[in-house]
Amino acid sequence: MLKSIPLSTPVFDGNENSFLLKALESNQISTAGKFISDFEEEIKKRTGGFEVAVTNSGTSAIHLALRLLGIGPGDEVLCQSFTFCASANPILYLGAQPVFIDSEPTTWNICPEILEEAILDRLRKGKKPKAIIVVDLFGMPAKFKQINDISAKYEIPVVEDAAEALGSSIDGIACGTHGQYGIFSFNGNKIITTGSGGALISQDLNAMDRAKYLSVQARENYKYYLHKEVGYNYRMNNVSAGIGLAQILDLDKKISLRRKKFENYQNLFRDIKGVSTVLELDGFFSNRWLSTFIVSNSETGLSIEELRLALLKENIETRYLWNPLHLQPVFKDVPFYGGGSSEKLFSEGICLPSSENLSYEDQVRIVDIIKNNLIRK
Ligand SMILES: *Cc1c(COP(=O)(O)O)cnc(C)c1O
């Protein structure tokens, strides 16, 4: 049996065990405890002093952000189509209407030109969108200079879904901090993990107080249980936060290892025609959460499915890029503005194994299998 190579696994080689034990010994395993505030403090340091509320998932952080923006039934929210469904599902939780926007080919994220066209068209149709959800896919920052100009021009706030982009930045400005709200995910496969978890960040102190209040069932600070509005059970627990604290203290190491895996692939693919990838624009820094490549169908004659199956036969896990949301059955009635970019990326893109502990020998093995399939074609 060939050694299996997973797409992306977490690595716990810091203080995870000792912090976990401390959380258990202190009997603080729920939504009170020191690791929660310590973890929030570390995220704050990494995001230039933004206020932080840790949550039980990235999805719940997006839900809170939209709720704080006052999104409700009938409102329209613009959202990048090329992303995981969690970017858009909270729009539906609030009874609002998503409107999907295509990506552009240099960052794979929301296309500023199409975004502006969409805003103008929605305005013409009589409704002003209430928010824009922008994603930093696979750790690559979106074109925030252009996006924020549009956001300011039309006075529509941005939520930055940086679920995959903790530690990424543009000109040193951290991803997560480019919009009015930012979110991170610490799900099991992200660059750092708390098992499941997330964070909401913002510069707005009052809003963040309210986020924390809403995330504990909107419980009033009172002598008995008192609730004046509907909240959520969304706060992170102290056990998860302990793991998260240990993980984030190692974030720089994790990023440099992930970037190294990407660089290795790039070098190994250097002389191969038809294989390309997404590069950092001037001033952009990607955490390279997953190493993603495009295998041009017209140049190689090879489909992503053939490649995926060839690697799977050798016990190597790969994955398609995100299937654009405008192609998902669940969103079939959602308006979409675009020009085929994300569809092309989906049909030719592949995520290769990217764990921080992936060995160079395994990377060579993966690329050799791909090369052999290309030669056979
Ligand atoms: C993982 C992810 C989320 C959701 O995070 P969860 O913690 O799994 O709820 C949201 N958006 C993107 C782009 C993601 O990759």
XYZ file of C-alpha atoms and ligand atoms in Angstrom:
392
model
C 0.000 0.000 0.000
C 1.403 3.351 -1.039
C 1.740 5.935 1.675
C -1.283 8.208 1.518
C -0.794 11.953 1.182
C -3.679 14.086 2.430
C -4.627 17.455 0.972
C -3.996 19.388 4.154
C -3.638 18.244 7.752
C -3.242 20.278 10.917
C 0.036 20.060 12.807
C 0.117 20.337 16.605
C 3.753 20.754 17.557
C 3.516 23.769 19.858
C 1.805 24.280 23.218
C -1.478 22.644 22.203
C -1.243 19.760 24.687
C -0.255 21.862 27.660
C -2.888 24.540 26.971
C -5.567 21.875 26.520
C -4.637 20.328 29.826
C -4.670 23.729 31.523
C -8.148 24.420 30.211
C -9.373 21.091 31.579
C -7.609 21.513 34.916
C -9.023 25.013 35.367
C -12.499 23.605 34.725
C -13.034 26.472 32.298
C -14.137 24.619 29.227
C -17.033 26.760 28.122
C -17.321 30.366 26.947
C -15.460 31.856 29.911
C -11.726 31.503 30.430
C -8.349 33.030 29.949
C -7.503 31.360 26.642
C -10.410 33.130 24.965
C -9.109 36.608 25.778
C -5.482 35.567 25.192
C -6.339 34.169 21.767
C -8.280 37.340 20.933
C -5.295 39.400 22.020
C -2.965 37.487 19.661
C -5.357 37.942 16.741
C -5.564 41.635 17.622
C -1.761 41.921 17.484
C -1.756 40.284 14.061
C -4.406 42.601 12.643
C -3.005 45.978 13.613
C -5.140 46.427 16.733
C -8.550 45.481 15.399
C -11.089 44.390 18.014
C -11.665 40.643 17.973
C -14.551 38.369 18.932
C -13.783 34.674 18.590
C -16.672 32.488 17.494
C -17.490 28.808 17.096
C -17.039 28.979 13.305
C -16.121 31.258 10.440
C -19.665 30.945 9.172
C -21.092 32.288 12.433
C -18.646 35.219 12.247
C -19.999 36.096 8.774
C -23.552 35.789 10.083
C -22.736 38.190 12.931
C -21.061 40.667 10.554
C -24.138 40.793 8.337
C -26.454 41.082 11.327
C -24.367 43.998 12.656
C -24.655 45.664 9.253
C -28.411 45.486 9.659
C -28.976 43.054 6.785
C -32.508 41.693 6.845
C -35.303 40.246 4.728
C -35.370 41.627 1.193
C -31.937 43.255 1.332
C -29.428 42.492 -1.388
C -25.856 41.449 -0.611
C -23.179 41.216 -3.305
C -20.879 38.230 -2.879
C -17.932 36.712 -4.687
C -19.155 33.638 -6.562
C -15.841 31.780 -6.565
C -15.784 30.663 -2.929
C -17.059 28.147 -0.392
C -20.808 28.210 0.264
C -20.187 29.497 3.808
C -19.416 32.947 2.370
C -23.002 33.260 1.136
C -25.168 31.050 3.355
C -25.497 33.660 6.144
C -27.120 36.023 3.613
C -29.920 33.468 3.356
C -30.050 32.906 7.131
C -31.076 36.572 7.375
C -33.700 36.291 4.661
C -31.665 38.507 2.346
C -30.888 38.023 -1.339
C -27.382 37.161 -2.577
C -26.130 38.562 -5.887
C -23.037 36.779 -7.183
C -20.035 38.463 -8.812
C -17.370 36.776 -10.923
C -13.647 36.724 -10.198
C -10.785 38.230 -12.176
C -7.858 36.073 -13.330
C -4.935 37.721 -11.485
C -6.022 37.063 -7.874
C -8.948 34.710 -8.576
C -11.020 36.990 -6.331
C -13.916 39.370 -6.986
C -13.486 41.428 -10.169
C -13.704 45.168 -9.330
C -15.005 46.105 -12.800
C -17.796 43.533 -12.728
C -18.560 44.546 -9.144
C -19.125 48.144 -10.201
C -21.228 47.099 -13.213
C -23.342 44.957 -10.905
C -23.851 47.819 -8.434
C -24.935 50.135 -11.247
C -27.328 47.517 -12.592
C -28.844 46.802 -9.176
C -29.280 50.566 -8.670
C -30.998 50.807 -12.062
C -33.275 47.966 -11.027
C -34.230 50.010 -7.993
C -32.363 48.460 -5.094
C -29.087 49.496 -3.517
C -27.025 46.514 -2.297
C -26.381 46.657 1.444
C -22.993 44.931 1.627
C -20.198 43.367 -0.418
C -18.615 40.079 0.661
C -15.072 39.800 -0.682
C -13.029 36.614 -0.258
C -9.238 36.147 -0.131
C -9.320 32.744 -1.765
C -6.674 30.154 -0.902
C -4.898 32.917 1.047
C -4.471 35.306 -1.881
C -5.636 38.867 -1.103
C -8.322 40.403 -3.300
C -7.740 43.709 -5.143
C -8.730 45.842 -2.178
C -7.527 49.187 -3.449
C -10.017 49.077 -6.316
C -12.699 47.331 -4.267
C -12.536 49.894 -1.473
C -12.710 52.783 -3.943
C -15.965 51.299 -5.217
C -17.180 50.650 -1.670
C -16.533 54.307 -0.786
C -18.005 55.680 -4.027
C -21.320 53.882 -3.576
C -21.218 53.821 0.243
C -21.620 50.066 0.497
C -19.681 48.389 3.334
C -17.305 45.477 2.716
C -17.082 42.262 4.722
C -13.711 40.622 4.129
C -14.005 36.847 4.240
C -10.390 36.114 5.143
C -11.302 32.595 6.329
C -8.392 31.218 4.316
C -6.071 34.207 4.609
C -4.889 34.609 8.192
C -1.406 36.132 7.905
C -1.816 37.307 4.308
C -1.490 41.036 3.576
C -1.327 43.869 1.046
C 1.517 46.359 1.576
C 1.799 45.008 5.106
C -1.893 45.601 5.864
C -3.331 42.344 7.199
C -6.073 40.502 5.391
C -9.240 40.683 7.443
C -8.745 44.417 8.013
C -9.575 45.769 4.557
C -13.317 46.079 5.057
C -15.687 47.242 7.756
C -15.700 43.701 9.146
C -13.329 40.820 8.625
C -13.650 37.161 9.471
C -11.292 34.212 9.908
C -11.960 30.493 10.098
C -10.102 28.017 12.294
C -11.758 24.936 10.906
C -9.736 21.713 10.889
C -8.189 22.237 7.478
C -7.315 25.949 7.655
C -3.823 27.343 8.225
C -4.405 27.309 11.982
C -7.192 25.384 13.643
C -9.231 25.239 16.839
C -11.074 22.122 15.675
C -13.888 24.329 14.607
C -13.904 28.052 15.192
C -13.646 31.509 13.755
C -13.233 35.183 14.536
C -14.952 38.419 13.703
C -12.812 41.556 13.645
C -13.545 45.269 13.280
C -12.329 48.674 14.379
C -15.805 49.518 15.642
C -15.671 48.948 19.413
C -19.398 49.261 19.991
C -20.205 46.864 17.192
C -17.758 44.334 18.567
C -19.258 44.569 22.055
C -22.571 43.888 20.428
C -21.109 40.951 18.475
C -19.939 39.334 21.698
C -23.329 39.946 23.313
C -25.186 38.456 20.329
C -22.832 35.464 20.350
C -23.897 34.476 23.885
C -27.645 34.363 23.181
C -28.003 38.141 23.706
C -27.970 37.576 27.413
C -28.265 40.792 29.415
C -25.805 41.417 32.214
C -28.451 40.990 34.919
C -29.163 39.038 38.111
C -31.332 36.529 36.303
C -31.586 35.401 32.687
C -32.882 38.355 30.756
C -33.107 38.577 26.959
C -34.391 41.555 24.995
C -33.583 40.274 21.514
C -32.693 37.129 19.619
C -29.075 36.083 19.851
C -26.992 33.065 18.862
C -24.895 30.422 20.545
C -21.804 31.474 18.591
C -19.048 32.171 21.130
C -15.839 30.136 21.037
C -15.155 27.904 24.029
C -12.002 28.010 26.159
C -10.776 24.548 25.067
C -10.820 25.529 21.401
C -9.258 28.884 22.256
C -6.384 27.112 24.039
C -5.634 25.151 20.885
C -5.999 28.324 18.832
C -3.604 30.250 21.052
C -0.946 27.556 20.710
C -1.507 27.457 16.948
C -1.365 31.210 16.341
C 1.904 31.492 18.283
C 3.336 29.254 15.528
C 1.614 31.031 12.645
C 4.746 32.524 11.092
C 6.381 29.115 10.968
C 3.251 27.580 9.462
C 3.071 30.265 6.794
C 6.703 29.956 5.814
C 6.341 26.157 5.549
C 3.203 26.476 3.396
C 4.908 29.046 1.190
C 7.901 26.722 0.865
C 5.633 23.871 -0.361
C 4.208 26.216 -2.960
C 7.662 27.349 -4.071
C 8.792 23.730 -4.396
C 5.843 22.928 -6.656
C 6.537 26.030 -8.717
C 10.145 24.938 -9.259
C 9.188 21.349 -10.004
C 6.620 22.526 -12.578
C 8.927 25.128 -14.102
C 9.591 23.493 -17.445
C 6.152 22.024 -17.914
C 3.996 23.656 -20.540
C 0.375 24.307 -19.667
C 0.748 24.373 -15.875
C 0.383 27.797 -14.259
C -0.680 29.314 -10.979
C -1.865 32.454 -9.226
C 0.970 34.878 -8.433
C 1.292 37.653 -5.883
C 0.699 41.118 -7.292
C 3.030 43.936 -6.266
C 2.838 44.337 -2.466
C 0.655 41.240 -2.039
C 1.609 38.500 0.407
C -0.245 35.169 0.415
C -0.079 32.642 3.242
C -0.356 29.977 0.488
C -2.833 28.022 2.580
C -3.287 25.620 -0.332
C -1.004 25.239 -3.335
C -3.270 25.635 -6.344
C -2.419 25.165 -9.998
C -4.105 25.517 -13.361
C -3.612 22.703 -15.839
C -4.633 24.112 -19.189
C -6.910 21.671 -20.944
C -6.158 23.055 -24.394
C -2.382 22.919 -23.892
C -2.132 19.556 -22.136
C -5.220 17.677 -23.301
C -5.560 16.548 -19.695
C -8.649 17.119 -17.609
C -8.593 17.852 -13.888
C -10.710 14.763 -13.306
C -8.157 12.525 -15.075
C -5.420 14.089 -12.972
C -7.380 13.759 -9.738
C -8.070 10.076 -10.409
C -4.473 9.367 -11.442
C -3.257 10.840 -8.141
C -5.988 9.140 -6.128
C -4.858 5.782 -7.527
C -1.516 6.530 -5.878
C -3.247 7.408 -2.611
C -2.752 11.149 -3.066
C -5.629 13.450 -2.183
C -6.236 16.473 -4.381
C -9.302 18.645 -4.774
C -11.061 20.770 -7.331
C -10.985 24.515 -6.730
C -14.252 25.909 -5.344
C -17.218 25.234 -7.570
C -18.580 28.765 -8.187
C -21.710 29.439 -6.183
C -23.672 30.605 -9.223
C -23.326 27.024 -10.543
C -24.612 25.418 -7.334
C -28.141 23.993 -7.446
C -28.967 25.575 -4.080
C -28.290 29.048 -5.528
C -29.820 28.472 -8.962
C -32.150 31.470 -8.779
C -29.483 33.924 -7.605
C -28.515 36.711 -10.052
C -24.943 36.480 -11.349
C -22.709 39.064 -12.999
C -19.714 37.654 -14.784
C -17.732 36.650 -17.757
C -16.654 33.047 -17.347
C -13.515 33.562 -15.208
C -14.496 31.466 -12.223
C -15.976 28.764 -14.455
C -12.675 28.455 -16.285
C -10.726 28.354 -13.020
C -13.040 25.655 -11.709
C -12.681 23.532 -14.837
C -8.873 23.708 -14.953
C -7.763 24.226 -11.363
C -6.524 21.740 -8.789
C -5.513 21.966 -5.120
C -2.426 19.874 -4.434
C -1.379 18.455 -1.063
C -0.166 21.423 0.974
C 0.319 20.332 4.585
C 3.144 22.075 6.391
C 4.716 18.663 7.125
C 4.593 17.437 3.515
C 8.081 16.205 2.571
C 10.005 17.342 -0.482
C 10.243 13.701 -1.637
C 6.446 13.472 -1.592
C 6.177 16.681 -3.598
C 8.547 15.220 -6.189
C 6.427 12.058 -6.280
C 3.244 14.095 -6.829
C 4.755 16.174 -9.630
C 6.248 13.070 -11.279
C 2.817 11.466 -11.460
C 1.419 14.616 -13.039
C 4.331 14.778 -15.512
C 3.862 11.141 -16.491
C 0.206 11.726 -17.220
C 1.075 14.772 -19.295
C 3.613 12.794 -21.316
C 1.137 9.990 -21.939
C -1.346 12.451 -23.446
C -13.730 27.766 5.674
C -14.379 28.906 5.046
C -15.478 29.577 5.624
C -16.245 29.076 6.793
O -15.573 28.761 7.904
P -16.113 27.662 8.927
O -15.212 27.896 10.085
O -15.935 26.331 8.276
O -17.528 27.966 9.246
C -15.955 30.719 5.018
N -15.431 31.183 3.882
C -14.406 30.557 3.274
C -13.866 31.146 2.030
C -13.868 29.394 3.817
O -12.874 28.765 3.189
